[in-house]
Tab-separated table of C-alpha atoms in Angstrom:
chain	number	residue	atom	x	y	z
P	1419	MET	CA	130.447	103.432	116.351
P	1420	ALA	CA	134.027	102.551	117.626
P	1421	TYR	CA	135.170	101.133	114.199
P	1422	LEU	CA	132.468	103.783	111.605
P	1423	GLY	CA	132.952	107.032	114.052
P	1424	TRP	CA	130.179	109.438	114.572
P	1425	GLY	CA	128.978	110.294	111.296
P	1426	PRO	CA	128.880	106.856	109.675
P	1427	GLY	CA	127.981	105.034	113.003
P	1428	THR	CA	125.145	107.262	113.315
P	1429	MET	CA	123.952	107.064	109.871
P	1430	VAL	CA	124.257	103.439	109.669
P	1431	LEU	CA	122.440	102.810	113.032
P	1432	VAL	CA	119.084	105.202	111.784
P	1433	ALA	CA	119.276	103.679	108.555
P	1434	SER	CA	119.118	99.849	109.764
P	1435	TRP	CA	116.092	101.010	111.798
P	1436	CYS	CA	114.204	102.414	109.405
P	1437	LEU	CA	114.798	99.853	106.587
P	1438	THR	CA	114.311	96.717	109.181
P	1439	LEU	CA	111.123	98.439	110.741
P	1440	ASN	CA	109.906	98.943	106.764
P	1441	THR	CA	110.575	94.974	106.139
P	1442	MET	CA	108.496	93.998	109.352
P	1443	TRP	CA	105.332	96.082	108.316
P	1444	GLN	CA	106.103	94.424	105.037
P	1445	MET	CA	106.093	90.973	106.970
P	1446	ILE	CA	102.920	91.870	108.878
P	1447	GLN	CA	101.135	92.749	105.958
P	1448	LEU	CA	102.264	89.317	103.929
P	1449	HIS	CA	101.252	87.047	106.926
P	1450	GLU	CA	97.657	87.237	105.675
P	1451	CYS	CA	98.416	88.092	102.070
P	1452	ILE	CA	95.609	85.292	100.707
P	1453	PRO	CA	92.379	85.749	102.166
P	1454	GLY	CA	91.688	83.108	105.034
P	1455	THR	CA	94.846	81.520	104.518
P	1456	ARG	CA	97.717	82.380	107.275
P	1457	PHE	CA	101.384	82.124	107.140
P	1458	ASP	CA	102.571	81.027	110.601
P	1459	ARG	CA	106.427	80.415	109.950
P	1460	TYR	CA	108.888	82.551	107.898
P	1461	ILE	CA	109.150	78.850	106.075
P	1462	ASP	CA	105.248	79.042	105.054
P	1463	LEU	CA	105.632	82.293	103.508
P	1464	GLY	CA	108.945	81.068	101.874
P	1465	ARG	CA	107.146	78.488	100.222
P	1466	HIS	CA	104.467	80.773	98.846
P	1467	ALA	CA	106.686	83.324	97.198
P	1468	PHE	CA	109.569	80.791	96.258
P	1469	GLY	CA	107.693	77.378	95.336
P	1470	GLU	CA	107.497	74.596	97.198
P	1471	LYS	CA	110.580	73.183	96.580
P	1472	LEU	CA	112.715	76.351	96.494
P	1473	GLY	CA	111.562	78.226	99.200
P	1474	PRO	CA	112.425	75.922	102.574
P	1475	TRP	CA	115.896	76.079	100.673
P	1476	ILE	CA	116.506	79.620	100.732
P	1477	VAL	CA	114.475	80.561	103.998
P	1478	LEU	CA	114.585	77.647	106.149
P	1479	PRO	CA	118.845	77.947	106.321
P	1480	GLN	CA	118.802	81.674	106.890
P	1481	GLN	CA	116.228	81.700	109.516
P	1482	LEU	CA	117.698	78.906	111.560
P	1483	ILE	CA	121.425	80.816	111.586
P	1484	VAL	CA	119.571	83.771	112.951
P	1485	GLN	CA	117.743	81.864	116.127
P	1486	VAL	CA	121.087	79.648	116.837
P	1487	GLY	CA	123.435	82.267	116.279
P	1488	CYS	CA	121.355	84.629	118.445
P	1489	ASP	CA	121.048	81.696	121.303
P	1490	ILE	CA	124.594	81.281	121.143
P	1491	VAL	CA	125.842	84.745	121.435
P	1492	TYR	CA	123.325	85.117	124.375
P	1493	MET	CA	124.702	82.015	126.316
P	1494	VAL	CA	128.501	84.313	125.671
P	1495	THR	CA	126.602	87.459	127.288
P	1496	GLY	CA	124.679	85.240	130.060
P	1497	GLY	CA	128.348	84.330	131.207
P	1498	LYS	CA	130.364	87.488	130.980
P	1499	CYS	CA	127.513	89.120	132.616
P	1500	LEU	CA	127.106	86.495	135.620
P	1501	LYS	CA	130.924	86.676	135.589
P	1502	LYS	CA	131.175	90.328	135.858
P	1503	PHE	CA	128.527	90.367	138.728
P	1504	MET	CA	130.428	88.523	140.901
P	1505	GLU	CA	133.520	90.529	140.273
P	1506	ILE	CA	131.811	93.351	141.528
P	1507	ALA	CA	129.452	92.025	144.366
P	1508	CYS	CA	132.386	89.852	145.694
P	1509	THR	CA	135.537	91.244	145.403
P	1510	SER	CA	137.454	88.764	147.821
P	1511	CYS	CA	136.327	85.782	145.916
P	1512	LYS	CA	138.189	83.488	143.868
P	1513	PRO	CA	138.036	83.992	140.035
P	1514	ILE	CA	136.625	81.882	138.131
P	1515	LYS	CA	136.664	80.775	134.665
P	1516	LEU	CA	134.426	82.206	132.332
P	1517	SER	CA	133.749	78.801	130.717
P	1518	TYR	CA	132.270	77.913	134.050
P	1519	TRP	CA	130.012	81.002	134.439
P	1520	MET	CA	128.883	79.865	130.847
P	1521	VAL	CA	128.064	76.764	132.135
P	1522	MET	CA	125.928	77.718	134.774
P	1523	PHE	CA	124.229	80.154	132.578
P	1524	GLY	CA	123.426	77.305	130.000
P	1525	GLY	CA	122.284	74.985	132.993
P	1526	ILE	CA	119.371	77.395	133.487
P	1527	HIS	CA	117.734	76.160	130.143
P	1528	PHE	CA	118.046	73.042	130.313
P	1529	PHE	CA	115.001	73.747	132.677
P	1530	LEU	CA	113.333	76.438	130.766
P	1531	ALA	CA	113.354	74.683	127.604
P	1532	GLN	CA	110.850	72.316	128.693
P	1533	LEU	CA	108.310	74.793	128.382
P	1534	PRO	CA	106.106	73.837	125.822
P	1535	ASN	CA	105.358	76.811	123.571
P	1536	PHE	CA	105.392	80.341	123.102
P	1537	ASN	CA	102.668	81.335	125.638
P	1538	SER	CA	104.644	79.473	128.374
P	1539	VAL	CA	107.255	81.894	128.056
P	1540	ALA	CA	105.633	84.791	127.964
P	1541	GLY	CA	106.260	85.690	131.797
P	1542	VAL	CA	109.860	85.178	131.113
P	1543	SER	CA	109.935	87.083	127.851
P	1544	LEU	CA	108.145	90.447	129.631
P	1545	ALA	CA	110.356	90.058	132.280
P	1546	ALA	CA	113.621	90.097	129.555
P	1547	ALA	CA	111.906	93.021	128.395
P	1548	VAL	CA	111.748	95.043	131.478
P	1549	MET	CA	115.357	94.438	132.175
P	1550	SER	CA	116.449	95.354	128.634
P	1551	ILE	CA	114.993	99.014	129.260
P	1552	SER	CA	116.813	99.119	132.568
P	1553	TYR	CA	119.829	97.866	132.036
P	1554	SER	CA	120.035	100.066	128.931
P	1555	THR	CA	119.166	103.111	130.604
P	1556	ILE	CA	121.762	102.289	133.291
P	1557	ALA	CA	124.101	101.927	130.815
P	1558	TRP	CA	123.991	105.213	128.854
P	1559	VAL	CA	123.042	107.344	132.519
P	1560	GLY	CA	126.178	105.734	133.893
P	1561	CYS	CA	128.578	107.214	130.980
P	1562	LEU	CA	126.840	110.086	131.195
P	1563	SER	CA	127.699	110.482	135.005
P	1564	HIS	CA	131.312	108.710	133.885
P	1565	GLY	CA	132.196	111.691	131.816
P	1566	ARG	CA	134.451	111.539	129.044
P	1567	ALA	CA	137.218	109.708	129.755
P	1568	ALA	CA	141.003	111.520	130.360
P	1569	ASP	CA	142.524	110.431	127.306
P	1570	VAL	CA	139.262	109.561	125.261
P	1571	THR	CA	140.048	109.971	121.538
P	1572	TYR	CA	137.045	109.417	118.618
P	1573	GLY	CA	139.555	108.878	115.907
P	1574	TYR	CA	139.362	105.240	114.203
P	1575	LYS	CA	141.026	102.501	115.910
P	1576	GLN	CA	144.492	101.862	114.989
P	1577	SER	CA	144.907	98.790	112.858
P	1578	SER	CA	146.581	97.705	109.834
P	1579	PRO	CA	144.502	98.825	106.468
P	1580	ALA	CA	143.364	95.307	106.380
P	1581	GLY	CA	142.555	95.088	109.641
P	1582	SER	CA	140.606	98.234	109.952
P	1583	MET	CA	138.437	96.958	107.032
P	1584	PHE	CA	137.705	94.036	108.555
P	1585	ARG	CA	136.587	95.572	111.603
P	1586	VAL	CA	134.454	97.879	109.949
P	1587	PHE	CA	132.965	95.133	107.669
P	1588	ASN	CA	132.121	93.523	111.180
P	1589	ALA	CA	130.317	96.799	112.339
P	1590	LEU	CA	127.845	96.659	109.710
P	1591	GLY	CA	127.153	93.070	110.672
P	1592	GLN	CA	126.608	93.967	114.554
P	1593	SER	CA	124.380	97.053	113.253
P	1594	SER	CA	122.422	94.287	111.800
P	1595	PHE	CA	122.213	92.459	114.604
P	1596	ALA	CA	120.846	95.203	116.745
P	1597	PHE	CA	117.326	95.882	114.606
P	1598	ALA	CA	116.183	92.439	113.793
P	1599	GLY	CA	113.406	89.947	114.857
P	1600	HIS	CA	111.749	89.126	111.640
P	1601	ALA	CA	112.954	85.190	112.277
P	1602	VAL	CA	110.473	84.985	114.887
P	1603	LEU	CA	107.723	87.604	113.532
P	1604	LEU	CA	105.382	85.070	111.974
P	1605	GLU	CA	105.627	82.903	114.417
P	1606	ILE	CA	104.681	85.456	117.212
P	1607	GLN	CA	101.764	86.839	114.840
P	1608	ALA	CA	100.443	83.489	114.561
P	1609	THR	CA	99.367	83.579	118.273
P	1610	ILE	CA	97.586	86.571	117.985
P	1611	PRO	CA	93.732	85.474	116.997
P	1612	SER	CA	92.177	86.974	113.576
P	1613	THR	CA	89.041	87.862	111.942
P	1614	PRO	CA	87.915	89.577	109.232
P	1615	GLU	CA	87.027	92.501	110.976
P	1616	ARG	CA	89.851	92.627	113.119
P	1617	PRO	CA	92.828	90.854	111.350
P	1618	SER	CA	95.683	89.986	113.488
P	1619	THR	CA	97.727	92.579	111.465
P	1620	VAL	CA	96.623	95.354	113.333
P	1621	PRO	CA	97.264	94.283	116.824
P	1622	MET	CA	100.648	92.934	115.851
P	1623	TRP	CA	101.773	96.270	114.038
P	1624	LYS	CA	101.005	98.315	117.313
P	1625	GLY	CA	103.024	96.116	119.037
P	1626	VAL	CA	106.007	96.198	116.807
P	1627	MET	CA	105.875	100.244	116.643
P	1628	VAL	CA	106.020	100.083	120.342
P	1629	ALA	CA	108.795	97.616	120.520
P	1630	TYR	CA	110.507	99.502	118.047
P	1631	PHE	CA	110.272	102.784	119.862
P	1632	VAL	CA	111.624	101.055	122.936
P	1633	LYS	CA	114.570	99.618	120.717
P	1634	ALA	CA	115.212	103.190	119.639
P	1635	LEU	CA	115.508	103.910	123.738
P	1636	CYS	CA	117.500	101.125	124.382
P	1637	TYR	CA	119.927	101.509	121.376
P	1638	PHE	CA	120.803	104.953	120.596
P	1639	PRO	CA	121.697	106.417	123.735
P	1640	VAL	CA	123.784	103.360	125.087
P	1641	ALA	CA	125.353	103.495	121.349
P	1642	MET	CA	126.062	107.237	121.633
P	1643	MET	CA	126.987	107.769	125.128
P	1644	GLY	CA	129.100	104.903	125.367
P	1645	TYR	CA	130.884	106.170	122.536
P	1646	TRP	CA	131.135	109.321	123.648
P	1647	ALA	CA	132.640	108.515	127.325
P	1648	PHE	CA	135.178	106.153	126.216
P	1649	GLY	CA	135.796	106.633	122.561
P	1650	GLN	CA	137.418	104.249	120.315
P	1651	ALA	CA	138.573	102.551	123.424
P	1652	VAL	CA	134.808	101.474	124.663
P	1653	GLN	CA	134.548	97.695	124.879
P	1654	ASP	CA	131.880	95.478	123.130
P	1655	ASN	CA	129.923	95.693	126.165
P	1656	VAL	CA	129.919	99.234	127.816
P	1657	LEU	CA	128.848	97.646	131.190
P	1658	LEU	CA	132.523	96.343	131.199
P	1659	ASP	CA	133.835	99.926	131.388
P	1660	LEU	CA	131.745	101.024	133.988
P	1661	GLN	CA	132.707	100.398	137.397
P	1662	ARG	CA	130.910	102.886	139.872
P	1663	PRO	CA	128.719	102.786	141.875
P	1664	ALA	CA	129.160	99.308	142.008
P	1665	TRP	CA	125.829	97.700	143.296
P	1666	LEU	CA	124.706	99.642	140.279
P	1667	ILE	CA	126.737	98.195	137.610
P	1668	ALA	CA	126.654	95.041	139.520
P	1669	SER	CA	122.621	95.039	138.832
P	1670	ALA	CA	122.675	95.933	135.264
P	1671	ASN	CA	125.310	93.057	134.758
P	1672	LEU	CA	122.382	90.793	136.400
P	1673	MET	CA	119.840	92.284	134.565
P	1674	VAL	CA	121.443	91.649	131.400
P	1675	VAL	CA	121.339	87.835	132.669
P	1676	VAL	CA	117.844	88.122	132.986
P	1677	ASN	CA	117.459	89.634	129.721
P	1678	VAL	CA	119.335	86.992	127.664
P	1679	ILE	CA	117.260	84.296	129.720
P	1680	GLY	CA	114.325	85.207	128.390
P	1681	SER	CA	115.808	86.149	124.744
P	1682	TYR	CA	117.178	82.825	124.569
P	1683	GLN	CA	113.568	81.154	124.908
P	1684	VAL	CA	111.913	83.109	122.153
P	1685	TYR	CA	114.416	82.432	119.549
P	1686	ALA	CA	114.862	79.068	120.470
P	1687	MET	CA	110.881	78.188	120.399
P	1688	PRO	CA	110.702	78.052	116.915
P	1689	VAL	CA	113.778	75.836	116.302
P	1690	PHE	CA	112.402	73.372	119.152
P	1691	ASP	CA	109.184	73.355	117.459
P	1692	MET	CA	110.986	72.605	113.905
P	1693	LEU	CA	113.130	69.675	115.330
P	1694	GLU	CA	110.359	68.189	117.101
P	1695	ARG	CA	107.904	67.807	114.404
P	1696	MET	CA	110.769	66.730	112.202
P	1697	MET	CA	111.415	64.312	114.287
P	1698	VAL	CA	108.145	62.937	114.491
P	1699	LYS	CA	107.395	63.223	110.708
P	1700	LYS	CA	110.463	61.641	109.542
P	1701	TRP	CA	111.195	59.262	112.657
P	1702	ASN	CA	107.981	58.369	113.848
P	1703	PHE	CA	108.844	59.142	116.907
P	1704	SER	CA	105.918	60.107	119.529
P	1705	GLN	CA	104.919	63.341	120.525
P	1706	GLY	CA	105.823	64.148	124.178
P	1707	LEU	CA	107.754	64.874	127.333
P	1708	PRO	CA	110.661	62.543	126.474
P	1709	LEU	CA	111.116	63.396	123.034
P	1710	ARG	CA	111.381	67.199	124.325
P	1711	LEU	CA	113.544	66.678	126.946
P	1712	VAL	CA	115.937	64.947	124.660
P	1713	VAL	CA	115.678	67.130	121.587
P	1714	ARG	CA	115.631	70.475	123.501
P	1715	SER	CA	118.373	69.199	125.902
P	1716	ALA	CA	120.466	68.311	123.063
P	1717	TYR	CA	120.069	71.820	121.215
P	1718	VAL	CA	120.591	73.862	124.585
P	1719	ALA	CA	124.259	71.585	124.991
P	1720	PHE	CA	125.084	72.248	121.274
P	1721	THR	CA	124.663	76.333	121.709
P	1722	LEU	CA	126.406	76.114	124.944
P	1723	PHE	CA	129.320	74.160	123.791
P	1724	VAL	CA	129.963	76.852	120.498
P	1725	GLY	CA	129.379	79.519	122.851
P	1726	VAL	CA	132.325	78.357	125.453
P	1727	THR	CA	134.661	77.445	122.756
P	1728	PHE	CA	134.246	80.915	120.888
P	1729	PRO	CA	133.380	83.457	123.555
P	1730	PHE	CA	133.901	86.236	121.112
P	1731	PHE	CA	130.906	88.678	121.725
P	1732	GLY	CA	131.446	91.279	119.101
P	1733	ASP	CA	132.933	89.223	116.395
P	1734	LEU	CA	129.896	86.697	117.010
P	1735	LEU	CA	127.656	89.628	116.655
P	1736	GLY	CA	128.915	90.756	113.351
P	1737	PHE	CA	129.267	86.958	111.645
P	1738	PHE	CA	126.080	86.155	112.728
P	1739	GLY	CA	124.347	89.589	112.051
P	1740	GLY	CA	125.618	89.167	108.693
P	1741	PHE	CA	125.152	86.153	107.879
P	1742	GLY	CA	121.731	85.519	108.998
P	1743	PHE	CA	120.137	88.547	110.029
P	1744	ALA	CA	121.147	90.710	107.054
P	1745	PRO	CA	119.023	87.870	104.497
P	1746	THR	CA	115.699	87.786	106.813
P	1747	SER	CA	115.808	91.430	107.762
P	1748	PHE	CA	116.808	93.460	104.904
P	1749	PHE	CA	116.643	91.650	101.450
P	1750	LEU	CA	114.289	88.270	101.628
P	1751	PRO	CA	111.166	90.378	102.666
P	1752	SER	CA	111.713	92.796	100.120
P	1753	ILE	CA	112.309	90.036	97.759
P	1754	MET	CA	108.848	88.534	98.785
P	1755	TRP	CA	107.256	91.122	98.636
P	1756	LEU	CA	108.277	92.599	94.760
P	1757	ILE	CA	107.168	88.822	93.938
P	1758	LEU	CA	103.657	88.860	95.709
P	1759	LYS	CA	102.760	92.471	95.753
P	1760	LYS	CA	104.357	93.477	92.433
P	1761	PRO	CA	104.363	97.267	93.160
P	1762	LYS	CA	104.922	99.543	89.999
P	1763	ARG	CA	108.254	99.494	88.656
P	1764	PHE	CA	110.384	102.617	90.182
P	1765	SER	CA	107.667	103.656	92.758
P	1766	PRO	CA	108.560	104.713	96.033
P	1767	LYS	CA	107.720	100.852	97.441
P	1768	TRP	CA	109.646	99.339	94.865
P	1769	PHE	CA	112.617	101.805	95.137
P	1770	VAL	CA	112.556	101.303	99.030
P	1771	ASN	CA	112.655	97.602	98.706
P	1772	TRP	CA	115.569	97.340	96.149
P	1773	VAL	CA	117.591	99.847	98.060
P	1774	SER	CA	117.117	97.302	101.276
P	1775	ILE	CA	117.979	94.455	98.763
P	1776	VAL	CA	121.186	96.033	97.713
P	1777	ILE	CA	122.340	97.152	101.384
P	1778	GLY	CA	121.266	93.987	102.809
P	1779	VAL	CA	123.317	91.570	100.504
P	1780	PHE	CA	126.382	93.815	100.754
P	1781	VAL	CA	126.032	93.998	104.729
P	1782	MET	CA	125.577	89.849	104.426
P	1783	LEU	CA	129.285	89.744	102.390
P	1784	ALA	CA	131.101	92.123	104.199
P	1785	SER	CA	130.133	91.445	107.454
P	1786	THR	CA	130.044	87.496	107.272
P	1787	ILE	CA	133.695	87.820	105.809
P	1788	GLY	CA	134.577	90.277	108.147
P	1789	GLY	CA	132.960	88.547	111.393
P	1790	PHE	CA	134.528	85.029	110.348
P	1791	ARG	CA	138.046	86.935	109.493
P	1792	ASN	CA	138.040	88.210	113.200
P	1793	ILE	CA	136.706	85.332	115.185
P	1794	ILE	CA	140.073	83.432	113.507
P	1795	THR	CA	142.039	86.364	114.381
P	1796	ASP	CA	141.061	86.878	117.705
P	1797	SER	CA	141.202	82.656	118.506
P	1798	SER	CA	144.812	82.678	117.542
P	1799	ASP	CA	146.213	84.006	120.723
P	1800	TYR	CA	142.931	82.933	122.434
P	1801	LYS	CA	143.522	79.896	125.198
P	1802	PHE	CA	140.196	78.089	124.671
P	1803	TYR	CA	138.239	77.088	127.851
P	1804	THR	CA	139.718	79.416	130.239
């Protein structure tokens, strides 16, 4: 919102919500597009749509970018919110480096990563969802009670023409990052029983509708109220702008930590599954606890290292939002729908899918360039591992 302003910012949020909800519905329908066959992974659907050889090369890199990128961002978010929580809760405590807080947050995942599958993280995921609603409500209500800052301005952030353009590109990627989940959709749908009388598409679509309604309740008020209260000076994480009441803001930051703990595991589970199957199939490793311990711990260590090295929350959102989320959420589902369902040319469905493809490709190119440029710019005067 700070880089797009009221009109374009609101339009981008609404358009992202609508387009990604449509592609989400399409993927749910494609899960069982062949009677008796279920495409339980994004890569399986990609093979069916693009071919056995081409499909994995098109789908798998994008899906991995989304899942690994999310987990890196969650490492940064968890560490920053833990640090903010302690700064508010204990004003007399000696400050600790952000990198140390991120290591503490990452330490939790070395244990949680050993949970075997999606069903085993259901409780953690439920707690994360409740925390998400709670801290989002605290954020927008806190902004509303804070009121508009004395020197608030809603003009575009001042920067060089090139800098402003790249920040706008990055903002598009952040919006793509917000309304996503396609990269783990089929893996989640695979856990739902399906019969000819009651296919999995029915409960899955009901769940997605509830999830997207809750997403709107979380994101839209936070974006609007945060921008209304602080204008162009609002930080990437609006909770960092709010200071009072201290106990409530501290609680909200702790809720964010719980939320990203659960979210990390949801996006990590498909990666764990893929890595372990690859190790067993290609290198004849034995399935079991030793393999799980090594593979999953190495993955957590990798995401932690990258997060500690590049803790630029907004820039990472834009970069991964464009590079990974735009393809998996906007145009890959639309391309697969056109290939498999073959809607009539110039029909409403044909038109909507081509709009998603064009917008998705533009967002992918623009926000990837913008996010990468901003990471380089912000890291030029940043002291690493501080």
